[in-house]
mmCIF file of C-alpha atoms in Angstrom:
data_model
loop_
_atom_site.group_PDB
_atom_site.id
_atom_site.type_symbol
_atom_site.label_atom_id
_atom_site.label_comp_id
_atom_site.label_asym_id
_atom_site.label_seq_id
_atom_site.Cartn_x
_atom_site.Cartn_y
_atom_site.Cartn_z
ATOM 1 C CA MET X 339 -4.829 10.824 20.815
ATOM 2 C CA SER X 340 -2.161 8.319 21.760
ATOM 3 C CA VAL X 341 -1.783 7.208 25.351
ATOM 4 C CA PRO X 342 1.809 7.617 26.635
ATOM 5 C CA LEU X 343 3.842 4.538 25.865
ATOM 6 C CA ALA X 344 3.745 1.838 28.527
ATOM 7 C CA ARG X 345 7.166 0.393 27.841
ATOM 8 C CA THR X 346 8.876 -2.481 29.582
ATOM 9 C CA ASP X 347 12.334 -3.915 29.226
ATOM 10 C CA SER X 348 13.158 -4.776 25.646
ATOM 11 C CA PHE X 349 12.637 -8.362 24.562
ATOM 12 C CA PRO X 350 15.630 -10.487 23.611
ATOM 13 C CA ALA X 351 15.740 -11.553 19.987
ATOM 14 C CA SER X 352 14.145 -14.958 19.470
ATOM 15 C CA PRO X 353 14.102 -17.457 16.609
ATOM 16 C CA ALA X 354 11.556 -16.547 13.958
ATOM 17 C CA LEU X 355 8.017 -17.674 14.682
ATOM 18 C CA ARG X 356 6.490 -20.354 12.491
ATOM 19 C CA ASP X 357 2.848 -20.269 11.458
ATOM 20 C CA GLN X 358 0.571 -23.278 10.955
ATOM 21 C CA ARG X 359 2.337 -24.058 7.659
ATOM 22 C CA GLY X 360 5.859 -23.638 9.002
ATOM 23 C CA ARG X 361 6.403 -20.171 7.508
ATOM 24 C CA PRO X 362 8.579 -17.736 9.489
ATOM 25 C CA LEU X 363 7.774 -14.111 10.214
ATOM 26 C CA HIS X 364 10.541 -12.077 8.564
ATOM 27 C CA ASP X 365 8.874 -9.105 6.837
ATOM 28 C CA LEU X 366 6.545 -6.380 8.101
ATOM 29 C CA ARG X 367 4.921 -3.990 5.643
ATOM 30 C CA ILE X 368 3.699 -0.812 7.289
ATOM 31 C CA SER X 369 1.067 1.421 5.725
ATOM 32 C CA VAL X 370 1.765 4.907 7.060
ATOM 33 C CA MET X 371 -0.999 6.582 5.038
ATOM 34 C CA ASP X 372 -4.313 5.379 3.604
ATOM 35 C CA ARG X 373 -4.582 8.333 1.217
ATOM 36 C CA CYS X 374 -3.000 8.502 -2.229
ATOM 37 C CA ASN X 375 -2.493 11.232 -4.823
ATOM 38 C CA PHE X 376 -3.237 8.723 -7.625
ATOM 39 C CA ARG X 377 -6.463 6.882 -8.411
ATOM 40 C CA CYS X 378 -5.098 3.798 -10.144
ATOM 41 C CA THR X 379 -7.934 1.718 -11.539
ATOM 42 C CA TYR X 380 -6.689 -1.544 -9.987
ATOM 43 C CA CYS X 381 -6.313 -0.086 -6.483
ATOM 44 C CA MET X 382 -8.294 3.111 -5.784
ATOM 45 C CA PRO X 383 -10.650 3.802 -8.720
ATOM 46 C CA GLU X 384 -11.836 7.407 -8.909
ATOM 47 C CA SER X 385 -15.474 6.305 -9.141
ATOM 48 C CA ILE X 386 -15.260 5.064 -5.545
ATOM 49 C CA TYR X 387 -12.434 7.115 -4.028
ATOM 50 C CA GLY X 388 -13.532 10.496 -5.305
ATOM 51 C CA ASP X 389 -13.796 13.773 -3.412
ATOM 52 C CA HIS X 390 -16.727 12.400 -1.407
ATOM 53 C CA TYR X 391 -14.736 9.517 0.089
ATOM 54 C CA THR X 392 -13.844 9.780 3.790
ATOM 55 C CA PHE X 393 -10.326 8.683 4.654
ATOM 56 C CA LEU X 394 -8.870 8.234 8.120
ATOM 57 C CA GLY X 395 -8.235 11.289 10.265
ATOM 58 C CA SER X 396 -4.735 11.930 11.556
ATOM 59 C CA GLN X 397 -5.624 10.770 15.075
ATOM 60 C CA GLN X 398 -6.895 7.474 13.697
ATOM 61 C CA ARG X 399 -3.549 6.662 12.103
ATOM 62 C CA LEU X 400 -0.721 5.274 14.169
ATOM 63 C CA SER X 401 1.798 7.844 15.352
ATOM 64 C CA PHE X 402 5.513 7.440 14.691
ATOM 65 C CA ASP X 403 5.940 6.507 18.369
ATOM 66 C CA GLU X 404 3.371 3.729 17.990
ATOM 67 C CA ILE X 405 4.873 2.433 14.743
ATOM 68 C CA GLU X 406 8.365 2.372 16.240
ATOM 69 C CA ARG X 407 7.112 0.545 19.319
ATOM 70 C CA LEU X 408 5.409 -2.144 17.253
ATOM 71 C CA CYS X 409 8.442 -2.557 15.013
ATOM 72 C CA ARG X 410 10.748 -3.073 17.990
ATOM 73 C CA ILE X 411 8.481 -5.827 19.276
ATOM 74 C CA ALA X 412 8.194 -7.341 15.787
ATOM 75 C CA ALA X 413 11.992 -7.386 15.506
ATOM 76 C CA SER X 414 12.182 -9.351 18.756
ATOM 77 C CA LEU X 415 9.892 -11.945 17.133
ATOM 78 C CA GLY X 416 12.105 -12.409 14.080
ATOM 79 C CA VAL X 417 11.238 -9.548 11.705
ATOM 80 C CA THR X 418 14.337 -8.343 9.867
ATOM 81 C CA LYS X 419 12.813 -6.373 6.989
ATOM 82 C CA LEU X 420 10.486 -3.370 7.151
ATOM 83 C CA ARG X 421 8.778 -1.785 4.157
ATOM 84 C CA LEU X 422 6.883 1.522 4.333
ATOM 85 C CA THR X 423 3.844 1.642 2.078
ATOM 86 C CA GLY X 424 0.533 3.448 1.666
ATOM 87 C CA GLY X 425 -1.664 4.599 0.042
ATOM 88 C CA GLU X 426 1.211 6.883 -0.813
ATOM 89 C CA PRO X 427 3.723 6.965 2.046
ATOM 90 C CA LEU X 428 5.294 10.261 1.010
ATOM 91 C CA LEU X 429 2.014 12.028 1.803
ATOM 92 C CA ARG X 430 2.890 11.403 5.465
ATOM 93 C CA PRO X 431 4.720 14.503 6.745
ATOM 94 C CA LYS X 432 8.320 14.088 7.956
ATOM 95 C CA LEU X 433 8.534 10.472 6.879
ATOM 96 C CA HIS X 434 12.324 10.642 6.975
ATOM 97 C CA GLU X 435 12.091 11.036 10.755
ATOM 98 C CA LEU X 436 10.291 7.693 11.019
ATOM 99 C CA VAL X 437 12.906 6.117 8.755
ATOM 100 C CA ALA X 438 15.679 7.304 11.069
ATOM 101 C CA ARG X 439 13.904 5.837 14.082
ATOM 102 C CA LEU X 440 13.301 2.477 12.422
ATOM 103 C CA ARG X 441 16.890 2.361 11.211
ATOM 104 C CA ARG X 442 18.080 2.273 14.805
ATOM 105 C CA ILE X 443 16.086 -0.849 15.749
ATOM 106 C CA ASP X 444 18.302 -3.829 16.547
ATOM 107 C CA GLY X 445 17.762 -6.730 14.157
ATOM 108 C CA ILE X 446 16.375 -4.724 11.226
ATOM 109 C CA THR X 447 18.697 -5.353 8.294
ATOM 110 C CA ASP X 448 16.565 -4.106 5.393
ATOM 111 C CA LEU X 449 14.475 -0.918 5.374
ATOM 112 C CA ALA X 450 12.528 -0.210 2.183
ATOM 113 C CA MET X 451 9.709 1.933 0.805
ATOM 114 C CA THR X 452 7.203 1.599 -2.039
ATOM 115 C CA THR X 453 6.000 4.843 -3.625
ATOM 116 C CA ASN X 454 4.334 6.107 -6.787
ATOM 117 C CA GLY X 455 7.351 8.381 -7.200
ATOM 118 C CA VAL X 456 5.644 11.737 -7.733
ATOM 119 C CA LEU X 457 7.012 13.220 -4.495
ATOM 120 C CA LEU X 458 10.236 11.231 -4.485
ATOM 121 C CA GLY X 459 12.284 14.011 -6.057
ATOM 122 C CA ARG X 460 11.649 16.187 -3.003
ATOM 123 C CA HIS X 461 12.446 13.531 -0.427
ATOM 124 C CA ALA X 462 14.993 11.070 -1.859
ATOM 125 C CA THR X 463 18.071 12.669 -0.309
ATOM 126 C CA ALA X 464 16.516 13.033 3.154
ATOM 127 C CA LEU X 465 15.287 9.443 3.074
ATOM 128 C CA ARG X 466 18.715 8.146 2.062
ATOM 129 C CA GLU X 467 20.433 10.170 4.772
ATOM 130 C CA ALA X 468 17.923 8.863 7.328
ATOM 131 C CA GLY X 469 18.920 5.288 6.501
ATOM 132 C CA LEU X 470 16.480 3.980 3.882
ATOM 133 C CA ASP X 471 18.088 1.053 2.064
ATOM 134 C CA ARG X 472 15.967 0.713 -1.057
ATOM 135 C CA VAL X 473 13.086 2.250 -2.999
ATOM 136 C CA THR X 474 10.466 0.586 -5.167
ATOM 137 C CA VAL X 475 8.583 2.861 -7.566
ATOM 138 C CA SER X 476 5.230 1.870 -9.056
ATOM 139 C CA LEU X 477 5.400 2.555 -12.801
ATOM 140 C CA ASP X 478 2.927 0.826 -15.100
ATOM 141 C CA THR X 479 3.859 2.340 -18.460
ATOM 142 C CA LEU X 480 6.072 4.909 -20.195
ATOM 143 C CA ASP X 481 3.241 6.054 -22.463
ATOM 144 C CA PRO X 482 2.296 9.491 -21.015
ATOM 145 C CA ALA X 483 -1.367 9.383 -22.044
ATOM 146 C CA LEU X 484 -1.841 5.823 -20.841
ATOM 147 C CA PHE X 485 0.003 6.588 -17.610
ATOM 148 C CA HIS X 486 -2.315 9.526 -16.988
ATOM 149 C CA ARG X 487 -5.359 7.342 -17.613
ATOM 150 C CA MET X 488 -4.161 4.416 -15.485
ATOM 151 C CA SER X 489 -3.409 6.748 -12.571
ATOM 152 C CA GLY X 490 -6.977 8.022 -12.654
ATOM 153 C CA GLY X 491 -6.108 11.309 -14.337
ATOM 154 C CA ARG X 492 -3.965 12.452 -11.430
ATOM 155 C CA GLY X 493 -0.471 11.330 -12.339
ATOM 156 C CA ALA X 494 2.209 12.974 -14.466
ATOM 157 C CA LEU X 495 4.814 10.626 -15.929
ATOM 158 C CA ASP X 496 7.568 13.242 -16.043
ATOM 159 C CA GLU X 497 7.290 13.779 -12.272
ATOM 160 C CA VAL X 498 7.683 10.054 -11.613
ATOM 161 C CA LEU X 499 10.701 9.814 -13.920
ATOM 162 C CA ALA X 500 12.230 12.827 -12.163
ATOM 163 C CA GLY X 501 11.674 11.060 -8.855
ATOM 164 C CA ILE X 502 13.459 7.965 -10.150
ATOM 165 C CA GLU X 503 16.389 10.115 -11.285
ATOM 166 C CA ALA X 504 16.544 11.721 -7.827
ATOM 167 C CA ALA X 505 16.584 8.269 -6.243
ATOM 168 C CA GLN X 506 19.458 7.250 -8.521
ATOM 169 C CA ALA X 507 21.385 10.364 -7.501
ATOM 170 C CA ALA X 508 20.750 9.593 -3.814
ATOM 171 C CA ARG X 509 22.445 6.189 -4.285
ATOM 172 C CA PHE X 510 20.317 3.981 -2.066
ATOM 173 C CA PRO X 511 22.596 1.120 -0.973
ATOM 174 C CA ARG X 512 20.201 -1.649 -2.058
ATOM 175 C CA GLY X 513 19.082 0.105 -5.203
ATOM 176 C CA ILE X 514 15.834 0.862 -6.981
ATOM 177 C CA LYS X 515 13.135 -1.440 -8.320
ATOM 178 C CA LEU X 516 10.042 -0.766 -10.382
ATOM 179 C CA ASN X 517 6.674 -2.426 -9.861
ATOM 180 C CA THR X 518 4.667 -2.728 -13.068
ATOM 181 C CA VAL X 519 1.171 -4.203 -12.874
ATOM 182 C CA VAL X 520 0.426 -5.674 -16.306
ATOM 183 C CA GLN X 521 -3.163 -5.883 -17.581
ATOM 184 C CA ARG X 522 -4.103 -7.482 -20.857
ATOM 185 C CA GLY X 523 -5.540 -4.991 -23.287
ATOM 186 C CA VAL X 524 -4.474 -2.062 -21.109
ATOM 187 C CA ASN X 525 -0.687 -1.748 -20.819
ATOM 188 C CA ASP X 526 0.709 -5.124 -21.883
ATOM 189 C CA HIS X 527 1.740 -3.675 -25.252
ATOM 190 C CA THR X 528 4.052 -1.167 -23.496
ATOM 191 C CA VAL X 529 6.062 -3.636 -21.404
ATOM 192 C CA LEU X 530 8.962 -4.053 -23.849
ATOM 193 C CA ASP X 531 9.414 -0.279 -24.085
ATOM 194 C CA LEU X 532 9.630 -0.047 -20.303
ATOM 195 C CA VAL X 533 12.127 -2.894 -20.077
ATOM 196 C CA GLN X 534 14.243 -1.329 -22.816
ATOM 197 C CA ARG X 535 14.265 2.051 -21.047
ATOM 198 C CA PHE X 536 15.753 0.623 -17.867
ATOM 199 C CA ARG X 537 18.102 -2.024 -19.290
ATOM 200 C CA GLY X 538 21.641 -1.230 -18.191
ATOM 201 C CA SER X 539 20.499 1.424 -15.693
ATOM 202 C CA GLY X 540 20.886 -0.661 -12.561
ATOM 203 C CA ILE X 541 17.126 -0.334 -11.962
ATOM 204 C CA VAL X 542 15.231 -3.632 -11.838
ATOM 205 C CA PRO X 543 11.727 -3.752 -13.375
ATOM 206 C CA ARG X 544 9.390 -6.273 -11.737
ATOM 207 C CA LEU X 545 6.367 -7.270 -13.798
ATOM 208 C CA ILE X 546 3.362 -8.130 -11.628
ATOM 209 C CA GLU X 547 0.366 -10.192 -12.655
ATOM 210 C CA TYR X 548 -2.855 -8.241 -12.221
ATOM 211 C CA MET X 549 -4.354 -9.462 -8.938
ATOM 212 C CA ASP X 550 -7.809 -9.521 -7.362
ATOM 213 C CA THR X 551 -6.816 -7.297 -4.465
ATOM 214 C CA GLY X 552 -9.639 -5.640 -2.561
ATOM 215 C CA ASN X 553 -13.216 -5.657 -3.814
ATOM 216 C CA ARG X 554 -13.466 -2.665 -6.125
ATOM 217 C CA ASN X 555 -11.077 -3.029 -9.053
ATOM 218 C CA GLY X 556 -13.324 -5.059 -11.358
ATOM 219 C CA TRP X 557 -10.765 -7.859 -11.603
ATOM 220 C CA ARG X 558 -11.233 -10.497 -14.319
ATOM 221 C CA HIS X 559 -9.064 -13.535 -14.878
ATOM 222 C CA ASP X 560 -8.883 -12.877 -18.611
ATOM 223 C CA ALA X 561 -7.157 -9.547 -17.903
ATOM 224 C CA VAL X 562 -4.174 -11.368 -16.384
ATOM 225 C CA VAL X 563 -1.046 -11.687 -18.514
ATOM 226 C CA PRO X 564 0.807 -14.754 -17.159
ATOM 227 C CA SER X 565 4.408 -14.096 -16.237
ATOM 228 C CA ALA X 566 5.579 -16.905 -18.537
ATOM 229 C CA GLU X 567 4.111 -15.030 -21.493
ATOM 230 C CA LEU X 568 5.948 -11.840 -20.524
ATOM 231 C CA VAL X 569 9.245 -13.639 -19.951
ATOM 232 C CA ALA X 570 8.958 -15.328 -23.346
ATOM 233 C CA ALA X 571 8.377 -11.998 -25.089
ATOM 234 C CA ILE X 572 11.324 -10.349 -23.350
ATOM 235 C CA HIS X 573 13.572 -13.364 -23.942
ATOM 236 C CA ALA X 574 12.795 -13.232 -27.673
ATOM 237 C CA ARG X 575 14.097 -9.648 -27.734
ATOM 238 C CA TRP X 576 16.894 -9.852 -25.157
ATOM 239 C CA PRO X 577 17.878 -13.398 -24.153
ATOM 240 C CA LEU X 578 17.440 -14.153 -20.449
ATOM 241 C CA ASP X 579 18.915 -16.609 -17.982
ATOM 242 C CA PRO X 580 17.253 -17.510 -14.665
ATOM 243 C CA LEU X 581 18.752 -16.309 -11.395
ATOM 244 C CA PRO X 582 18.419 -17.926 -7.973
ATOM 245 C CA PRO X 583 16.391 -16.158 -5.268
ATOM 246 C CA SER X 584 18.365 -13.521 -3.418
ATOM 247 C CA ARG X 585 16.817 -14.597 -0.108
ATOM 248 C CA ASP X 586 14.274 -16.997 1.377
ATOM 249 C CA GLY X 587 10.672 -15.925 0.777
ATOM 250 C CA GLU X 588 11.471 -13.661 -2.170
ATOM 251 C CA VAL X 589 8.290 -12.946 -4.129
ATOM 252 C CA ALA X 590 9.878 -12.254 -7.528
ATOM 253 C CA THR X 591 11.325 -14.839 -9.887
ATOM 254 C CA ARG X 592 14.511 -13.270 -11.234
ATOM 255 C CA PHE X 593 16.164 -13.318 -14.666
ATOM 256 C CA ARG X 594 19.340 -11.664 -15.903
ATOM 257 C CA PHE X 595 19.963 -10.356 -19.379
ATOM 258 C CA ARG X 596 22.511 -12.581 -21.049
ATOM 259 C CA ASP X 597 24.353 -9.531 -22.417
ATOM 260 C CA GLY X 598 24.998 -8.246 -18.880
ATOM 261 C CA GLN X 599 22.547 -5.343 -19.017
ATOM 262 C CA GLY X 600 20.910 -6.016 -15.660
ATOM 263 C CA GLU X 601 17.930 -8.091 -14.636
ATOM 264 C CA ILE X 602 14.144 -8.253 -14.392
ATOM 265 C CA GLY X 603 11.745 -9.957 -12.018
ATOM 266 C CA VAL X 604 8.231 -11.332 -12.373
ATOM 267 C CA ILE X 605 5.663 -11.714 -9.597
ATOM 268 C CA SER X 606 3.206 -14.476 -10.419
ATOM 269 C CA SER X 607 0.567 -14.506 -7.709
ATOM 270 C CA ILE X 608 -2.095 -15.749 -10.147
ATOM 271 C CA SER X 609 -0.292 -18.280 -12.348
ATOM 272 C CA ALA X 610 2.310 -19.532 -9.849
ATOM 273 C CA PRO X 611 1.283 -18.644 -6.281
ATOM 274 C CA PHE X 612 4.023 -18.450 -3.676
ATOM 275 C CA CYS X 613 1.941 -18.731 -0.497
ATOM 276 C CA GLY X 614 4.149 -21.563 0.726
ATOM 277 C CA ASP X 615 7.111 -19.207 1.173
ATOM 278 C CA CYS X 616 5.255 -16.088 2.335
ATOM 279 C CA SER X 617 6.905 -14.545 5.389
ATOM 280 C CA ARG X 618 5.064 -11.199 5.356
ATOM 281 C CA ALA X 619 2.650 -9.495 7.712
ATOM 282 C CA ARG X 620 1.004 -6.166 6.964
ATOM 283 C CA LEU X 621 0.144 -3.337 9.343
ATOM 284 C CA SER X 622 -2.575 -0.927 8.265
ATOM 285 C CA SER X 623 -2.277 2.782 8.948
ATOM 286 C CA GLU X 624 -4.875 2.547 11.728
ATOM 287 C CA GLY X 625 -3.050 -0.277 13.486
ATOM 288 C CA THR X 626 -4.639 -3.514 12.299
ATOM 289 C CA LEU X 627 -2.349 -6.442 11.527
ATOM 290 C CA TYR X 628 -3.126 -8.595 8.473
ATOM 291 C CA THR X 629 -1.393 -11.865 7.700
ATOM 292 C CA CYS X 630 -2.289 -11.946 3.981
ATOM 293 C CA LEU X 631 -2.666 -9.391 1.192
ATOM 294 C CA PHE X 632 -6.067 -10.954 0.490
ATOM 295 C CA ALA X 633 -7.214 -11.121 4.133
ATOM 296 C CA THR X 634 -10.858 -10.646 5.072
ATOM 297 C CA GLN X 635 -10.116 -9.646 8.666
ATOM 298 C CA GLY X 636 -7.218 -8.518 10.808
ATOM 299 C CA THR X 637 -6.036 -8.213 14.404
ATOM 300 C CA ASP X 638 -6.405 -4.921 16.255
ATOM 301 C CA LEU X 639 -3.166 -3.627 17.777
ATOM 302 C CA ARG X 640 -4.051 0.050 18.163
ATOM 303 C CA SER X 641 -6.261 -0.551 21.201
ATOM 304 C CA LEU X 642 -3.322 -2.060 23.094
ATOM 305 C CA LEU X 643 -1.091 0.798 22.009
ATOM 306 C CA ARG X 644 -3.520 3.354 23.423
ATOM 307 C CA ASP X 645 -4.967 1.762 26.558
ATOM 308 C CA GLY X 646 -1.773 1.707 28.611
ATOM 309 C CA SER X 647 -0.945 -1.945 27.929
ATOM 310 C CA HIS X 648 2.646 -3.014 28.424
ATOM 311 C CA ASP X 649 4.846 -4.393 25.692
ATOM 312 C CA GLU X 650 4.252 -7.939 26.884
ATOM 313 C CA ALA X 651 0.608 -7.705 25.816
ATOM 314 C CA LEU X 652 1.539 -6.489 22.338
ATOM 315 C CA HIS X 653 4.275 -9.097 22.066
ATOM 316 C CA GLU X 654 1.824 -11.854 22.962
ATOM 317 C CA ARG X 655 -0.874 -10.640 20.549
ATOM 318 C CA LEU X 656 1.601 -10.450 17.694
ATOM 319 C CA ARG X 657 3.018 -13.864 18.566
ATOM 320 C CA ARG X 658 -0.366 -15.573 18.793
ATOM 321 C CA THR X 659 -1.602 -13.948 15.588
ATOM 322 C CA TRP X 660 1.317 -15.380 13.598
ATOM 323 C CA LEU X 661 1.163 -18.788 15.290
ATOM 324 C CA ARG X 662 -2.511 -19.082 14.228
ATOM 325 C CA ARG X 663 -1.823 -17.996 10.646
ATOM 326 C CA ASN X 664 -2.942 -20.459 7.970
ATOM 327 C CA ASP X 665 -3.532 -18.192 4.937
ATOM 328 C CA ARG X 666 -3.007 -19.522 1.420
ATOM 329 C CA TYR X 667 -5.536 -17.537 -0.597
ATOM 330 C CA SER X 668 -3.661 -17.457 -3.912
ATOM 331 C CA GLU X 669 -3.129 -21.207 -3.898
ATOM 332 C CA GLU X 670 -6.807 -21.752 -3.096
ATOM 333 C CA ARG X 671 -7.783 -19.382 -5.904
ATOM 334 C CA ARG X 672 -5.745 -21.414 -8.361
ATOM 335 C CA GLU X 673 -6.989 -24.771 -7.094
ATOM 336 C CA ARG X 674 -10.679 -23.950 -6.891
ATOM 337 C CA ARG X 675 -11.021 -20.560 -8.583
ATOM 338 C CA LEU X 676 -11.950 -19.353 -5.110
ATOM 339 C CA ARG X 677 -12.454 -15.657 -4.505
ATOM 340 C CA ALA X 678 -13.063 -14.155 -1.082
ATOM 341 C CA VAL X 679 -16.290 -12.230 -0.768
ATOM 342 C CA ARG X 680 -14.851 -9.295 1.183
ATOM 343 C CA LYS X 681 -11.108 -8.597 1.283
ATOM 344 C CA ILE X 682 -9.211 -5.723 2.826
ATOM 345 C CA GLU X 683 -8.551 -2.921 0.319
ATOM 346 C CA MET X 684 -4.949 -2.678 -0.853
ATOM 347 C CA HIS X 685 -4.579 1.040 -0.122
ATOM 348 C CA TYR X 686 -4.966 0.270 3.598
ATOM 349 C CA ILE X 687 -2.112 -2.248 3.727
ATOM 350 C CA GLY X 688 0.080 -1.667 0.685
ATOM 351 C CA GLY X 689 0.928 -4.175 -2.004
#
């Protein structure tokens, strides 16, 4: 159970921290739930995360009070963007209430969520009214049978598409994106169909190279489809022109369709790592801060939230954690084919 908040006066906004490689802290990704209603093979394979698997109990996860408190302190250290992730964030009851609370934090200019979309139809309007700016939906294929298989036999494509339609109707001010993880020999042959479906819709597909996240997805380098290969295939069908980044530290390389029918993005963590611009920290649902998606260890914040510590202690731990940061796993993987022995699982900290 959470200890009552030991608040102090709010901290004045300060220039963004810089880590050991000069990278600022601008983005905080918050896992509000370690559970998921899918069992995607590259994240939570059914063979490991079956009915026998023990997830966190509700008292182990951070409360909304605790998340809001941490986000206020993070904003004082330069964070301007928050993204709610999972697991599946919409499994967390009353998530719109947390959105409303985070929306009111001074300095937060972008509030987003990543979801598998199955429950989005029920919640899109409430999330929009609470102040959510944008939604990203994970959608790996439009082939119903393949979608069902890739989601571990638990996902229904029509429910995800209905969720996307509900998000369109809700009119999120910063729009909707799709995250598509592309695996050679699995769903790479369906990419053009997906791109065609959403051309001209205002929805932006982002094609993601299959990554070695966690320790349990059986990742192989030969299953990666390089972004350049995907861009070439799309360009041959619908000519593309490159677009500049929309902001510093953007992970996707953007292209627009020459005929004006929207844009796509590619995320190339394997073939063209972007560690040098990474401005993201990740907070797990049980209150551990990670400074890299591929981290092997994190920094405990929950103990300070629950032992009566004042905000100054949390502020200092966050500050020191970022100042010590020196992660560049994806670049090291490319340079030396390095792979960490034991990384944090993606469902604890989001993608």
